[in-house]
Short mmCIF file of C-alpha atoms in Angstrom, two decimals:
data_model
loop_
_atom_site.label_atom_id
_atom_site.label_comp_id
_atom_site.label_asym_id
_atom_site.label_seq_id
_atom_site.Cartn_x
_atom_site.Cartn_y
_atom_site.Cartn_z
CA MET A 13 22.52 -2.02 -8.01
CA GLY A 14 20.28 -4.51 -9.80
CA GLY A 15 17.39 -3.02 -11.73
CA ALA A 16 14.66 -5.61 -11.19
CA ALA A 17 13.21 -4.24 -7.98
CA VAL A 18 13.40 -0.58 -8.96
CA ALA A 19 11.81 -1.27 -12.34
CA ALA A 20 8.97 -3.07 -10.60
CA TRP A 21 8.46 -0.26 -8.11
CA MET A 22 8.32 2.23 -10.97
CA LEU A 23 5.38 0.39 -12.50
CA LEU A 24 2.68 2.46 -10.86
CA GLY A 25 3.50 5.58 -12.83
CA ALA A 26 3.73 3.84 -16.17
CA GLU A 27 0.05 3.88 -17.04
CA ASP A 28 -0.02 7.67 -17.03
CA GLY A 29 2.89 8.00 -19.40
CA ALA A 30 5.30 9.30 -16.77
CA GLY A 31 8.90 8.44 -17.47
CA GLY A 32 10.10 7.21 -20.83
CA ASP A 33 12.51 4.50 -19.78
CA ALA A 34 11.91 0.93 -20.89
CA ARG A 35 10.65 -1.50 -18.28
CA PRO A 36 10.78 -5.30 -18.28
CA PRO A 37 7.58 -7.08 -19.24
CA ALA A 38 5.50 -8.50 -16.46
CA SER A 39 6.33 -12.02 -15.45
CA PRO A 40 3.58 -14.55 -16.12
CA SER A 41 0.97 -14.09 -13.44
CA GLY A 42 -0.03 -17.07 -11.34
CA GLN A 43 -3.39 -18.69 -11.46
CA GLN A 44 -5.54 -19.71 -8.55
CA THR A 45 -5.22 -23.42 -7.87
CA ALA A 46 -8.57 -25.16 -8.06
CA PRO A 47 -9.05 -28.25 -5.84
CA ASP A 48 -9.69 -31.59 -7.53
CA PRO A 49 -13.36 -32.51 -7.61
CA GLY A 50 -14.35 -35.15 -5.09
CA PRO A 51 -15.57 -38.64 -6.02
CA SER A 52 -19.09 -38.88 -7.35
CA SER A 53 -21.74 -40.69 -5.39
CA PRO A 54 -22.92 -44.06 -6.75
CA GLY A 55 -26.46 -44.19 -8.04
CA PRO A 56 -28.63 -45.41 -10.86
CA THR A 57 -28.12 -42.25 -12.87
CA SER A 58 -24.92 -40.81 -14.30
CA PRO A 59 -22.89 -39.43 -11.40
CA SER A 60 -22.11 -35.73 -11.21
CA PRO A 61 -18.76 -34.58 -9.89
CA THR A 62 -18.74 -32.86 -6.53
CA PRO A 63 -18.22 -29.10 -7.03
CA PRO A 64 -14.75 -27.90 -6.06
CA SER A 65 -14.52 -26.44 -2.60
CA PRO A 66 -13.84 -22.69 -2.47
CA SER A 67 -10.40 -21.29 -1.73
CA PRO A 68 -9.68 -20.53 1.92
CA SER A 69 -11.03 -17.19 3.04
CA THR A 70 -9.23 -14.86 5.39
CA GLY A 71 -12.41 -13.01 6.24
CA GLY A 72 -13.02 -9.38 5.44
CA GLY A 73 -13.62 -10.06 1.77
CA HIS A 74 -10.28 -11.64 0.87
CA THR A 75 -9.46 -15.07 -0.57
CA VAL A 76 -6.14 -16.93 -0.45
CA VAL A 77 -4.84 -17.94 -3.89
CA HIS A 78 -1.72 -19.79 -4.99
CA ASN A 79 0.54 -18.20 -7.57
CA GLU A 80 2.75 -20.19 -9.95
CA ASN A 81 5.63 -17.83 -9.15
CA GLY A 82 6.01 -19.56 -5.81
CA PHE A 83 3.74 -18.15 -3.14
CA SER A 84 0.24 -17.98 -1.68
CA VAL A 85 -1.41 -14.68 -0.81
CA ALA A 86 -4.82 -13.23 0.03
CA VAL A 87 -6.42 -11.03 -2.62
CA PRO A 88 -9.77 -9.22 -2.56
CA GLN A 89 -12.62 -11.52 -3.52
CA GLY A 90 -13.31 -11.36 -7.23
CA TRP A 91 -9.82 -10.17 -8.15
CA GLU A 92 -7.94 -12.14 -10.79
CA PRO A 93 -4.37 -12.35 -12.12
CA SER A 94 -3.63 -9.50 -14.52
CA THR A 95 -1.15 -10.01 -17.37
CA ASP A 96 -1.64 -6.67 -19.12
CA GLU A 97 1.06 -4.95 -17.06
CA THR A 98 4.40 -3.22 -17.62
CA GLY A 99 6.36 -4.30 -14.56
CA SER A 100 7.93 -7.29 -12.88
CA GLY A 101 6.22 -9.82 -10.65
CA SER A 102 2.63 -10.94 -10.28
CA PHE A 103 -0.41 -8.66 -10.40
CA TYR A 104 -4.03 -8.91 -9.30
CA ARG A 105 -6.91 -6.59 -10.17
CA ARG A 106 -10.68 -6.63 -10.29
CA PRO A 107 -11.65 -7.56 -13.88
CA GLY A 108 -12.46 -4.47 -15.91
CA ASP A 109 -11.27 -2.09 -13.19
CA ARG A 110 -7.73 -0.70 -13.24
CA SER A 111 -8.18 1.78 -10.40
CA ALA A 112 -6.52 -0.53 -7.85
CA LEU A 113 -4.02 -3.38 -7.84
CA LEU A 114 -1.92 -5.77 -5.80
CA GLN A 115 1.63 -6.62 -6.93
CA ILE A 116 4.10 -9.15 -5.48
CA PHE A 117 7.69 -9.66 -6.61
CA ARG A 118 11.05 -10.92 -5.41
CA VAL A 119 13.66 -8.38 -4.30
CA THR A 120 16.85 -9.40 -6.08
CA GLU A 121 19.26 -6.82 -4.70
CA SER A 122 21.90 -7.94 -2.20
CA SER A 123 20.78 -8.20 1.41
CA ALA A 124 23.65 -5.85 2.21
CA MET A 125 21.43 -3.06 0.88
CA GLY A 126 18.83 -2.25 3.50
CA SER A 127 15.13 -2.39 2.71
CA CYS A 128 14.57 1.29 3.53
CA THR A 129 17.50 2.23 1.30
CA LEU A 130 15.93 0.32 -1.58
CA LEU A 131 12.56 1.96 -1.01
CA GLN A 132 14.12 5.40 -0.85
CA ILE A 133 15.78 4.77 -4.22
CA SER A 134 12.39 3.68 -5.52
CA SER A 135 10.78 6.84 -4.15
CA ASP A 136 13.43 9.05 -5.75
CA GLN A 137 12.76 7.44 -9.14
CA LEU A 138 9.00 7.77 -8.71
CA LYS A 139 9.39 11.55 -8.51
CA ALA A 140 9.12 11.55 -12.30
CA ASN A 141 5.38 10.89 -11.93
CA PRO A 142 3.02 13.91 -12.00
CA GLY A 143 2.24 15.24 -8.55
CA TYR A 144 4.41 12.67 -6.80
CA ARG A 145 4.62 13.00 -3.01
CA GLN A 146 6.36 10.70 -0.55
CA VAL A 147 4.00 10.35 2.41
CA SER A 148 6.23 8.23 4.64
CA ILE A 149 9.02 5.68 4.73
CA GLU A 150 9.46 3.72 7.94
CA PRO A 151 11.21 0.55 9.16
CA THR A 152 8.94 -2.35 10.08
CA ALA A 153 9.47 -5.56 12.04
CA GLY A 154 12.79 -7.29 11.51
CA THR A 155 14.56 -5.95 8.43
CA GLY A 156 11.39 -4.78 6.69
CA CYS A 157 10.41 -1.32 5.56
CA GLU A 158 7.32 0.40 4.14
CA LEU A 159 6.97 3.27 1.68
CA VAL A 160 3.71 5.18 1.25
CA TYR A 161 3.33 7.65 -1.60
CA GLU A 162 0.82 9.39 -3.87
CA TYR A 163 0.74 10.74 -7.41
CA ASP A 164 -1.73 11.83 -10.08
CA SER A 165 -3.26 8.85 -11.89
CA SER A 166 -5.80 8.70 -14.68
CA GLU A 167 -6.47 5.05 -13.82
CA SER A 168 -7.51 5.99 -10.29
CA ASN A 169 -9.45 9.04 -11.53
CA GLY A 170 -7.35 11.51 -9.58
CA ARG A 171 -4.81 10.79 -6.87
CA ARG A 172 -3.45 7.27 -6.36
CA ARG A 173 -1.89 6.05 -3.14
CA GLY A 174 0.70 3.28 -3.19
CA MET A 175 1.85 1.27 -0.19
CA GLU A 176 4.94 -0.92 -0.63
CA ARG A 177 6.30 -3.24 2.04
CA ILE A 178 9.51 -5.27 1.85
CA VAL A 179 9.48 -8.38 4.03
CA THR A 180 12.03 -11.12 4.71
CA THR A 181 10.64 -14.66 4.81
CA PRO A 182 12.04 -17.42 7.07
CA ASP A 183 14.16 -18.76 4.21
CA GLY A 184 16.02 -15.44 4.05
CA ARG A 185 14.51 -14.22 0.78
CA ARG A 186 13.08 -10.73 0.48
CA TRP A 187 9.78 -9.99 -1.21
CA ALA A 188 7.96 -6.76 -1.97
CA LEU A 189 4.19 -6.53 -1.61
CA LEU A 190 2.53 -3.47 -3.09
CA ALA A 191 -1.08 -2.33 -2.86
CA ALA A 192 -2.39 0.73 -4.67
CA GLY A 193 -5.73 2.41 -5.23
CA PRO A 194 -7.52 5.76 -5.16
CA ALA A 195 -6.08 8.04 -2.49
CA ALA A 196 -9.62 8.85 -1.37
CA ASP A 197 -10.07 5.17 -0.44
CA ALA A 198 -6.75 4.62 1.33
CA THR A 199 -8.48 2.58 4.05
CA THR A 200 -9.35 -0.13 1.52
CA THR A 201 -5.84 -0.10 0.09
CA ARG A 202 -4.41 -0.52 3.59
CA ALA A 203 -6.80 -3.42 4.26
CA ASN A 204 -5.70 -5.11 1.02
CA LEU A 205 -2.03 -4.78 1.94
CA THR A 206 -2.61 -6.00 5.50
CA ALA A 207 -4.50 -9.09 4.28
CA ALA A 208 -1.73 -9.83 1.79
CA LEU A 209 1.01 -9.45 4.41
CA GLU A 210 -0.74 -11.61 7.00
CA SER A 211 -1.41 -14.43 4.51
CA PHE A 212 1.75 -14.33 2.39
CA ARG A 213 3.55 -17.69 2.31
CA PRO A 214 6.35 -18.58 -0.12
CA ASP A 215 6.45 -22.17 -1.38
#
């Protein structure tokens, strides 16, 4: 089995020092694409460029951004790409706050291996993290699957809950979208994952 997806799923325990295996460095995170400024209006004084229009909003405090790794996705307003990570894919966090995150990456394993099988392998490896508990693993629409789990995390000041969903896009590729945050605020983590899933579009 290829190691890319499992290494990425194992990311969430890395910040607490759980597990001593080496992990691949994070891929370069994408940047939000800023629209070109509009033409300036003619006038006797020096024209000022029209301010760029804001990124599309999905409502509920999320903004759609484009990532250079080949997709668009909704992230919580104010969150930015994070490059200080020890896993694969693209990451978003609120600047200065590492208690929560959103991670997106390609699943590179063969489609012959089911999504729930991959997530169960991920869950088994995550058991190395302190206080790890698998909350649920369930099939979703089509060939998708979702894993929910918790573990002890200094970044989240206690328990952290992770929610990972594998989806298959119309072009046949599989992607994993992962949201994590304090277990005490699981409702917000679920909202972040839902917004990401509903807006996710590969290029």
